[in-house]
PDB file of C-alpha atoms in Angstrom:
ATOM      1  CA  UNK N 258      13.482 -11.347   5.566  1.00 40.00           C
ATOM      2  CA  UNK N 259      14.489 -11.573   1.926  1.00 45.00           C
ATOM      3  CA  UNK N 260      15.713  -8.277   0.472  1.00 51.00           C
ATOM      4  CA  UNK N 261      14.459  -9.086  -3.032  1.00 71.00           C
ATOM      5  CA  UNK N 262      11.608  -6.829  -4.162  1.00 75.00           C
ATOM      6  CA  UNK N 263       9.910  -9.577  -6.254  1.00 83.00           C
ATOM      7  CA  UNK N 264       9.938 -11.849  -3.200  1.00 85.00           C
ATOM      8  CA  UNK N 265       8.610  -9.070  -0.996  1.00 80.00           C
ATOM      9  CA  UNK N 266       5.754  -8.592  -3.433  1.00 84.00           C
ATOM     10  CA  UNK N 267       4.950 -12.303  -3.565  1.00 89.00           C
ATOM     11  CA  UNK N 268       4.970 -12.452   0.224  1.00 85.00           C
ATOM     12  CA  UNK N 269       2.685  -9.419   0.508  1.00 82.00           C
ATOM     13  CA  UNK N 270       0.243 -10.965  -1.981  1.00 88.00           C
ATOM     14  CA  UNK N 271       0.206 -14.272  -0.094  1.00 88.00           C
ATOM     15  CA  UNK N 272      -0.333 -12.485   3.217  1.00 81.00           C
ATOM     16  CA  UNK N 273      -3.383 -10.773   1.780  1.00 78.00           C
ATOM     17  CA  UNK N 274      -4.826 -13.898   0.113  1.00 82.00           C
ATOM     18  CA  UNK N 275      -7.756 -15.795   1.612  1.00 80.00           C
ATOM     19  CA  UNK N 276      -6.446 -19.166   0.422  1.00 86.00           C
ATOM     20  CA  UNK N 277      -3.219 -20.711  -0.882  1.00 89.00           C
ATOM     21  CA  UNK N 278      -2.163 -19.652  -4.376  1.00 91.00           C
ATOM     22  CA  UNK N 279      -0.099 -21.724  -6.794  1.00 92.00           C
ATOM     23  CA  UNK N 280       2.781 -20.542  -8.970  1.00 92.00           C
ATOM     24  CA  UNK N 281       0.579 -20.152 -12.059  1.00 91.00           C
ATOM     25  CA  UNK N 282      -1.846 -17.885 -10.201  1.00 92.00           C
ATOM     26  CA  UNK N 283       0.966 -15.809  -8.749  1.00 93.00           C
ATOM     27  CA  UNK N 284       2.612 -15.477 -12.152  1.00 93.00           C
ATOM     28  CA  UNK N 285      -0.638 -14.135 -13.593  1.00 92.00           C
ATOM     29  CA  UNK N 286      -0.994 -11.605 -10.738  1.00 90.00           C
ATOM     30  CA  UNK N 287       2.602 -10.345 -10.865  1.00 89.00           C
ATOM     31  CA  UNK N 288       3.269 -10.601 -14.585  1.00 90.00           C
ATOM     32  CA  UNK N 289       6.417 -12.665 -13.968  1.00 90.00           C
ATOM     33  CA  UNK N 290       7.306 -15.895 -15.731  1.00 93.00           C
ATOM     34  CA  UNK N 291       6.105 -18.906 -13.790  1.00 93.00           C
ATOM     35  CA  UNK N 292       9.663 -20.289 -13.571  1.00 93.00           C
ATOM     36  CA  UNK N 293      10.824 -17.053 -11.944  1.00 93.00           C
ATOM     37  CA  UNK N 294       7.917 -17.193  -9.514  1.00 93.00           C
ATOM     38  CA  UNK N 295       8.770 -20.777  -8.548  1.00 92.00           C
ATOM     39  CA  UNK N 296      12.386 -19.748  -7.903  1.00 92.00           C
ATOM     40  CA  UNK N 297      11.299 -16.960  -5.534  1.00 92.00           C
ATOM     41  CA  UNK N 298       8.782 -19.251  -3.826  1.00 93.00           C
ATOM     42  CA  UNK N 299      11.524 -21.810  -3.193  1.00 91.00           C
ATOM     43  CA  UNK N 300      13.623 -19.118  -1.518  1.00 90.00           C
ATOM     44  CA  UNK N 301      10.704 -17.944   0.612  1.00 90.00           C
ATOM     45  CA  UNK N 302       9.985 -21.548   1.596  1.00 89.00           C
ATOM     46  CA  UNK N 303      13.597 -22.078   2.697  1.00 86.00           C
ATOM     47  CA  UNK N 304      13.390 -18.885   4.726  1.00 81.00           C
ATOM     48  CA  UNK N 305      10.243 -20.251   6.440  1.00 80.00           C
ATOM     49  CA  UNK N 306       8.208 -17.274   5.233  1.00 84.00           C
ATOM     50  CA  UNK N 307       5.776 -19.355   3.181  1.00 89.00           C
ATOM     51  CA  UNK N 308       4.398 -22.866   3.535  1.00 89.00           C
ATOM     52  CA  UNK N 309       3.491 -25.330   0.774  1.00 89.00           C
ATOM     53  CA  UNK N 310       0.138 -27.084   0.494  1.00 86.00           C
ATOM     54  CA  UNK N 311      -1.008 -29.821  -1.855  1.00 83.00           C
ATOM     55  CA  UNK N 312      -4.124 -28.764  -3.760  1.00 76.00           C
ATOM     56  CA  UNK N 313      -6.487 -30.702  -6.032  1.00 74.00           C
ATOM     57  CA  UNK N 314      -5.519 -30.663  -9.717  1.00 72.00           C
ATOM     58  CA  UNK N 315      -7.505 -28.724 -12.286  1.00 72.00           C
ATOM     59  CA  UNK N 316      -8.884 -31.539 -14.377  1.00 65.00           C
ATOM     60  CA  UNK N 317      -6.519 -34.432 -14.979  1.00 69.00           C
ATOM     61  CA  UNK N 318      -2.939 -34.340 -13.849  1.00 65.00           C
ATOM     62  CA  UNK N 319      -0.847 -34.112 -10.745  1.00 71.00           C
ATOM     63  CA  UNK N 320      -1.975 -32.222  -7.628  1.00 76.00           C
ATOM     64  CA  UNK N 321      -0.976 -28.559  -7.580  1.00 83.00           C
ATOM     65  CA  UNK N 322       1.326 -27.007  -5.005  1.00 90.00           C
ATOM     66  CA  UNK N 323      -0.244 -24.001  -3.273  1.00 91.00           C
ATOM     67  CA  UNK N 324       1.616 -21.475  -1.163  1.00 93.00           C
ATOM     68  CA  UNK N 325       0.495 -19.540   1.869  1.00 90.00           C
ATOM     69  CA  UNK N 326       2.341 -16.990   3.999  1.00 87.00           C
ATOM     70  CA  UNK N 327       3.386 -18.132   7.458  1.00 82.00           C
ATOM     71  CA  UNK N 328       1.283 -16.127   9.857  1.00 67.00           C
ATOM     72  CA  UNK N 329       3.028 -14.111  12.526  1.00 57.00           C
ATOM     73  CA  UNK N 330       2.391 -15.257  16.071  1.00 49.00           C
ATOM     74  CA  UNK N 331       1.983 -11.729  17.405  1.00 51.00           C
ATOM     75  CA  UNK N 332      -1.627 -10.559  17.729  1.00 57.00           C
ATOM     76  CA  UNK N 333      -1.346  -7.492  15.509  1.00 57.00           C
ATOM     77  CA  UNK N 334      -5.107  -6.996  15.365  1.00 62.00           C
ATOM     78  CA  UNK N 335      -5.306  -6.822  19.160  1.00 68.00           C
ATOM     79  CA  UNK N 336      -2.230  -4.598  19.271  1.00 67.00           C
ATOM     80  CA  UNK N 337      -3.803  -2.189  16.775  1.00 66.00           C
ATOM     81  CA  UNK N 338      -6.960  -2.044  18.884  1.00 69.00           C
ATOM     82  CA  UNK N 339      -4.937  -1.241  22.008  1.00 76.00           C
ATOM     83  CA  UNK N 340      -2.956   1.460  20.212  1.00 73.00           C
ATOM     84  CA  UNK N 341      -6.113   2.957  18.723  1.00 72.00           C
ATOM     85  CA  UNK N 342      -7.736   3.062  22.161  1.00 75.00           C
ATOM     86  CA  UNK N 343      -4.681   4.722  23.672  1.00 80.00           C
ATOM     87  CA  UNK N 344      -4.770   7.426  20.995  1.00 80.00           C
ATOM     88  CA  UNK N 345      -8.217   8.551  22.180  1.00 77.00           C
ATOM     89  CA  UNK N 346     -11.847   8.164  21.182  1.00 78.00           C
ATOM     90  CA  UNK N 347     -11.866  10.747  18.399  1.00 84.00           C
ATOM     91  CA  UNK N 348     -10.875   9.268  14.994  1.00 83.00           C
ATOM     92  CA  UNK N 349      -9.567  12.661  13.860  1.00 87.00           C
ATOM     93  CA  UNK N 350      -7.287  12.901  16.884  1.00 88.00           C
ATOM     94  CA  UNK N 351      -6.082   9.320  16.342  1.00 87.00           C
ATOM     95  CA  UNK N 352      -5.298  10.149  12.732  1.00 89.00           C
ATOM     96  CA  UNK N 353      -3.295  13.229  13.668  1.00 91.00           C
ATOM     97  CA  UNK N 354      -1.369  11.266  16.299  1.00 91.00           C
ATOM     98  CA  UNK N 355      -0.683   8.438  13.832  1.00 90.00           C
ATOM     99  CA  UNK N 356       0.560  10.886  11.183  1.00 92.00           C
ATOM    100  CA  UNK N 357       2.896  12.446  13.781  1.00 93.00           C
ATOM    101  CA  UNK N 358       4.200   8.970  14.657  1.00 90.00           C
ATOM    102  CA  UNK N 359       4.795   8.235  10.973  1.00 90.00           C
ATOM    103  CA  UNK N 360       6.768  11.458  10.588  1.00 92.00           C
ATOM    104  CA  UNK N 361       8.910  10.495  13.581  1.00 93.00           C
ATOM    105  CA  UNK N 362       9.542   7.118  11.948  1.00 90.00           C
ATOM    106  CA  UNK N 363      10.441   8.806   8.661  1.00 88.00           C
ATOM    107  CA  UNK N 364      12.920  11.062  10.443  1.00 89.00           C
ATOM    108  CA  UNK N 365      14.857   8.029  11.689  1.00 85.00           C
ATOM    109  CA  UNK N 366      14.582   5.787   8.631  1.00 79.00           C
ATOM    110  CA  UNK N 367      17.779   5.156   6.687  1.00 74.00           C
ATOM    111  CA  UNK N 368      16.758   6.140   3.155  1.00 67.00           C
ATOM    112  CA  UNK N 369      20.101   7.095   1.631  1.00 67.00           C
ATOM    113  CA  UNK N 370      20.553  10.176  -0.519  1.00 70.00           C
ATOM    114  CA  UNK N 371      17.483  10.757  -2.649  1.00 72.00           C
ATOM    115  CA  UNK N 372      16.898  14.381  -3.650  1.00 80.00           C
ATOM    116  CA  UNK N 373      13.317  15.342  -4.471  1.00 84.00           C
ATOM    117  CA  UNK N 374      13.524  18.252  -6.879  1.00 84.00           C
ATOM    118  CA  UNK N 375      10.569  17.413  -9.114  1.00 87.00           C
ATOM    119  CA  UNK N 376       7.339  15.471  -9.195  1.00 89.00           C
ATOM    120  CA  UNK N 377       9.159  12.685 -11.023  1.00 88.00           C
ATOM    121  CA  UNK N 378      11.687  12.472  -8.169  1.00 88.00           C
ATOM    122  CA  UNK N 379       8.843  12.282  -5.643  1.00 89.00           C
ATOM    123  CA  UNK N 380       7.259   9.455  -7.616  1.00 89.00           C
ATOM    124  CA  UNK N 381      10.524   7.497  -7.726  1.00 87.00           C
ATOM    125  CA  UNK N 382      11.079   7.876  -3.973  1.00 88.00           C
ATOM    126  CA  UNK N 383       7.487   6.839  -3.245  1.00 90.00           C
ATOM    127  CA  UNK N 384       7.824   3.760  -5.451  1.00 89.00           C
ATOM    128  CA  UNK N 385      11.068   2.810  -3.704  1.00 86.00           C
ATOM    129  CA  UNK N 386       9.695   3.327  -0.185  1.00 88.00           C
ATOM    130  CA  UNK N 387       6.423   1.516  -0.780  1.00 88.00           C
ATOM    131  CA  UNK N 388       8.266  -1.370  -2.428  1.00 82.00           C
ATOM    132  CA  UNK N 389      10.499  -1.715   0.623  1.00 80.00           C
ATOM    133  CA  UNK N 390       7.430  -1.719   2.883  1.00 84.00           C
ATOM    134  CA  UNK N 391       5.796  -4.504   0.849  1.00 81.00           C
ATOM    135  CA  UNK N 392       2.970  -2.539  -0.811  1.00 87.00           C
ATOM    136  CA  UNK N 393       3.797  -3.788  -4.324  1.00 84.00           C
ATOM    137  CA  UNK N 394       3.288  -0.312  -5.851  1.00 88.00           C
ATOM    138  CA  UNK N 395       2.423   0.155  -9.506  1.00 88.00           C
ATOM    139  CA  UNK N 396       2.594   3.342 -11.558  1.00 83.00           C
ATOM    140  CA  UNK N 397      -0.557   4.538 -13.271  1.00 81.00           C
ATOM    141  CA  UNK N 398       0.819   6.400 -16.322  1.00 82.00           C
ATOM    142  CA  UNK N 399      -2.639   6.918 -17.824  1.00 83.00           C
ATOM    143  CA  UNK N 400      -3.560   9.222 -14.931  1.00 82.00           C
ATOM    144  CA  UNK N 401      -0.313  11.204 -14.767  1.00 83.00           C
ATOM    145  CA  UNK N 402      -0.245  14.896 -15.620  1.00 84.00           C
ATOM    146  CA  UNK N 403       2.364  17.605 -15.285  1.00 83.00           C
ATOM    147  CA  UNK N 404       1.295  18.310 -11.712  1.00 88.00           C
ATOM    148  CA  UNK N 405      -0.140  15.007 -10.430  1.00 91.00           C
ATOM    149  CA  UNK N 406       0.782  11.302 -10.260  1.00 92.00           C
ATOM    150  CA  UNK N 407      -1.065   8.309  -8.833  1.00 93.00           C
ATOM    151  CA  UNK N 408       0.596   5.180  -7.477  1.00 93.00           C
ATOM    152  CA  UNK N 409      -1.498   2.049  -7.024  1.00 92.00           C
ATOM    153  CA  UNK N 410      -0.728   0.113  -3.821  1.00 92.00           C
ATOM    154  CA  UNK N 411      -1.762  -3.414  -4.688  1.00 87.00           C
ATOM    155  CA  UNK N 412      -0.621  -5.507  -1.716  1.00 83.00           C
ATOM    156  CA  UNK N 413      -0.775  -3.713   1.643  1.00 83.00           C
ATOM    157  CA  UNK N 414       0.959  -5.978   4.195  1.00 78.00           C
ATOM    158  CA  UNK N 415      -1.375  -4.624   6.927  1.00 80.00           C
ATOM    159  CA  UNK N 416      -4.571  -4.762   4.909  1.00 80.00           C
ATOM    160  CA  UNK N 417      -6.771  -6.381   7.553  1.00 77.00           C
ATOM    161  CA  UNK N 418      -5.630  -3.943  10.230  1.00 78.00           C
ATOM    162  CA  UNK N 419      -6.263  -1.039   7.891  1.00 84.00           C
ATOM    163  CA  UNK N 420      -9.833  -2.184   7.289  1.00 83.00           C
ATOM    164  CA  UNK N 421     -10.703  -1.676  10.959  1.00 81.00           C
ATOM    165  CA  UNK N 422      -8.128   0.958  11.989  1.00 82.00           C
ATOM    166  CA  UNK N 423      -7.443   2.947   8.836  1.00 86.00           C
ATOM    167  CA  UNK N 424      -6.976   6.194  10.749  1.00 88.00           C
ATOM    168  CA  UNK N 425      -4.046   4.586  12.599  1.00 88.00           C
ATOM    169  CA  UNK N 426      -2.475   2.332   9.949  1.00 88.00           C
ATOM    170  CA  UNK N 427      -2.875   4.697   6.997  1.00 90.00           C
ATOM    171  CA  UNK N 428      -2.029   7.699   9.139  1.00 91.00           C
ATOM    172  CA  UNK N 429       1.337   6.219  10.092  1.00 90.00           C
ATOM    173  CA  UNK N 430       2.176   5.369   6.486  1.00 92.00           C
ATOM    174  CA  UNK N 431       1.122   8.812   5.316  1.00 94.00           C
ATOM    175  CA  UNK N 432       3.277  10.560   7.906  1.00 93.00           C
ATOM    176  CA  UNK N 433       6.199   8.334   6.981  1.00 92.00           C
ATOM    177  CA  UNK N 434       5.866   9.113   3.265  1.00 93.00           C
ATOM    178  CA  UNK N 435       5.486  12.831   3.901  1.00 91.00           C
ATOM    179  CA  UNK N 436       8.616  12.939   6.065  1.00 91.00           C
ATOM    180  CA  UNK N 437      10.726  10.915   3.631  1.00 90.00           C
ATOM    181  CA  UNK N 438       9.767  13.278   0.791  1.00 91.00           C
ATOM    182  CA  UNK N 439      10.412  16.288   3.024  1.00 89.00           C
ATOM    183  CA  UNK N 440      13.903  15.008   3.857  1.00 88.00           C
ATOM    184  CA  UNK N 441      14.568  14.930   0.133  1.00 86.00           C
ATOM    185  CA  UNK N 442      13.596  18.582  -0.182  1.00 82.00           C
ATOM    186  CA  UNK N 443       9.880  18.497  -1.099  1.00 75.00           C
ATOM    187  CA  UNK N 444       8.411  19.672   2.219  1.00 64.00           C
ATOM    188  CA  UNK N 445       6.646  22.803   0.928  1.00 69.00           C
ATOM    189  CA  UNK N 446       5.995  21.743  -2.650  1.00 77.00           C
ATOM    190  CA  UNK N 447       4.106  18.449  -2.525  1.00 81.00           C
ATOM    191  CA  UNK N 448       0.548  17.606  -1.476  1.00 89.00           C
ATOM    192  CA  UNK N 449       0.492  13.937  -0.432  1.00 91.00           C
ATOM    193  CA  UNK N 450      -2.655  11.868   0.017  1.00 92.00           C
ATOM    194  CA  UNK N 451      -3.517   8.244   0.681  1.00 92.00           C
ATOM    195  CA  UNK N 452      -6.903   6.936  -0.445  1.00 93.00           C
ATOM    196  CA  UNK N 453      -7.561   3.589   1.284  1.00 92.00           C
ATOM    197  CA  UNK N 454      -9.648   0.887  -0.372  1.00 91.00           C
ATOM    198  CA  UNK N 455     -10.814   2.624  -3.517  1.00 90.00           C
ATOM    199  CA  UNK N 456     -11.324  -1.000  -4.485  1.00 88.00           C
ATOM    200  CA  UNK N 457     -11.473  -3.952  -2.040  1.00 83.00           C
ATOM    201  CA  UNK N 458      -7.781  -4.789  -2.561  1.00 83.00           C
ATOM    202  CA  UNK N 459      -6.457  -1.447  -3.831  1.00 89.00           C
ATOM    203  CA  UNK N 460      -5.274   1.764  -2.185  1.00 92.00           C
ATOM    204  CA  UNK N 461      -3.885   4.786  -4.009  1.00 93.00           C
ATOM    205  CA  UNK N 462      -1.114   7.248  -3.152  1.00 94.00           C
ATOM    206  CA  UNK N 463      -1.592  10.625  -4.820  1.00 93.00           C
ATOM    207  CA  UNK N 464       1.217  13.157  -5.235  1.00 92.00           C
ATOM    208  CA  UNK N 465       0.348  16.610  -6.484  1.00 90.00           C
ATOM    209  CA  UNK N 466       2.176  19.904  -6.669  1.00 87.00           C
ATOM    210  CA  UNK N 467       0.747  22.124  -3.939  1.00 79.00           C
ATOM    211  CA  UNK N 468       0.159  25.051  -6.283  1.00 69.00           C
ATOM    212  CA  UNK N 469      -2.076  22.901  -8.487  1.00 55.00           C
ATOM    213  CA  UNK N 470      -3.854  21.284  -5.528  1.00 51.00           C
ATOM    214  CA  UNK N 471      -4.741  24.656  -4.045  1.00 56.00           C
ATOM    215  CA  UNK N 472      -6.262  25.865  -7.291  1.00 57.00           C
ATOM    216  CA  UNK N 473      -8.513  22.815  -7.428  1.00 55.00           C
ATOM    217  CA  UNK N 474      -9.647  22.769  -3.785  1.00 56.00           C
ATOM    218  CA  UNK N 475      -9.889  26.478  -2.978  1.00 54.00           C
ATOM    219  CA  UNK N 476     -13.252  27.167  -1.420  1.00 47.00           C
ATOM    220  CA  UNK N 477     -14.357  23.506  -1.481  1.00 46.00           C
ATOM    221  CA  UNK N 478     -14.238  20.723   1.090  1.00 42.00           C
ATOM    222  CA  UNK N 479     -11.732  17.958   0.410  1.00 39.00           C
ATOM    223  CA  UNK N 480     -13.363  14.550   0.071  1.00 38.00           C
ATOM    224  CA  UNK N 481     -11.985  11.224  -1.132  1.00 39.00           C
ATOM    225  CA  UNK N 482     -12.975  10.470  -4.733  1.00 38.00           C
ATOM    226  CA  UNK N 483     -14.386   7.049  -3.855  1.00 37.00           C
ATOM    227  CA  UNK N 484     -14.421   4.126  -1.488  1.00 38.00           C
ATOM    228  CA  UNK N 485     -15.713   3.564   2.019  1.00 38.00           C
ATOM    229  CA  UNK N 486     -12.766   5.220   3.738  1.00 41.00           C
ATOM    230  CA  UNK N 487     -11.214   8.528   4.622  1.00 45.00           C
ATOM    231  CA  UNK N 488      -8.699  10.303   2.436  1.00 53.00           C
ATOM    232  CA  UNK N 489      -5.626  11.102   4.496  1.00 49.00           C
ATOM    233  CA  UNK N 490      -3.883  14.292   3.372  1.00 50.00           C
ATOM    234  CA  UNK N 491      -0.727  16.240   4.162  1.00 44.00           C
ATOM    235  CA  UNK N 492       1.299  18.457   4.588  1.00 40.00           C
ATOM    236  CA  UNK N 493      -1.287  20.254   6.740  1.00 37.00           C
ATOM    237  CA  UNK N 494      -2.217  17.044   8.549  1.00 38.00           C
ATOM    238  CA  UNK N 495      -5.945  17.544   7.910  1.00 36.00           C
ATOM    239  CA  UNK N 496      -8.276  14.606   7.467  1.00 37.00           C
ATOM    240  CA  UNK N 497     -11.030  14.793   4.895  1.00 34.00           C
ATOM    241  CA  UNK N 498     -14.629  14.001   5.845  1.00 29.00           C
ATOM    242  CA  UNK N 499     -15.633  10.372   5.499  1.00 31.00           C
ATOM    243  CA  UNK N 500     -17.519   9.516   2.328  1.00 24.00           C
ATOM    244  CA  UNK N 501     -19.608   6.381   2.289  1.00 27.00           C
ATOM    245  CA  UNK N 502     -20.373   5.025  -1.121  1.00 28.00           C
ATOM    246  CA  UNK N 503     -23.121   2.496  -1.647  1.00 28.00           C
ATOM    247  CA  UNK N 504     -22.191   1.833  -5.263  1.00 32.00           C
ATOM    248  CA  UNK N 505     -18.937  -0.204  -5.593  1.00 34.00           C
ATOM    249  CA  UNK N 506     -18.635   0.795  -9.256  1.00 36.00           C
ATOM    250  CA  UNK N 507     -18.080   4.423  -8.320  1.00 31.00           C
ATOM    251  CA  UNK N 508     -14.885   3.546  -6.489  1.00 36.00           C
ATOM    252  CA  UNK N 509     -13.572   1.684  -9.517  1.00 39.00           C
ATOM    253  CA  UNK N 510     -14.407   4.579 -11.797  1.00 38.00           C
ATOM    254  CA  UNK N 511     -12.680   6.981  -9.425  1.00 38.00           C
ATOM    255  CA  UNK N 512      -9.530   4.884  -9.366  1.00 41.00           C
ATOM    256  CA  UNK N 513      -9.440   5.032 -13.152  1.00 44.00           C
ATOM    257  CA  UNK N 514     -10.180   8.743 -13.454  1.00 44.00           C
ATOM    258  CA  UNK N 515      -7.995  10.425 -10.821  1.00 50.00           C
TER     259      UNK N 515
END
């Protein structure tokens, strides 16, 4: 696997795409120059991580070259179903077990020396970790305050699994993130949440100082701001009630307003 973050992001985007994408489309999505994108695609092709396809031209001209991620041969969807079944019938119990598994993973992960002494430190570590995992994270400066930051996860490499087994997939990633931040020194200071699918292709990681989070939620039930999914929260390990939203615009507004 290539250790270049731009290539990891391109690969994550291609894995989540429904059809091959060409270099121009990928450049528009990532904000990179098309020449840079073509360079990374050539590397990924040589590494047998993506495959090229000839596509019809737009108007006159030569056929376009589309790229698609090489699909893994392992049946991850079936594996996720088996794991979910083994974790019990109760979604809340499965979530708690998945979070515990993620924490165990985070305890063993080689993350180097990254001290978390402020909210800014926590944001940097989260960006680094999610980049390494292929989530193509993006900061959302417009939503940042002195006690809260949001990080947009734009290319989940396990998106399809998360759609059907969010309590397992998102629970593991949440436990992992919580443990990595705790190893840096933020165990009792940071409230960490993952909001899956606030938009069809977007999840959000929310980091908030615990003192501020308690003031906001004291005496009220915790619910996800939007989207047809649960909001996974730590450090207590609780899982918020599921909120089903019939209006897709509400999720988009929530993603902009958090």
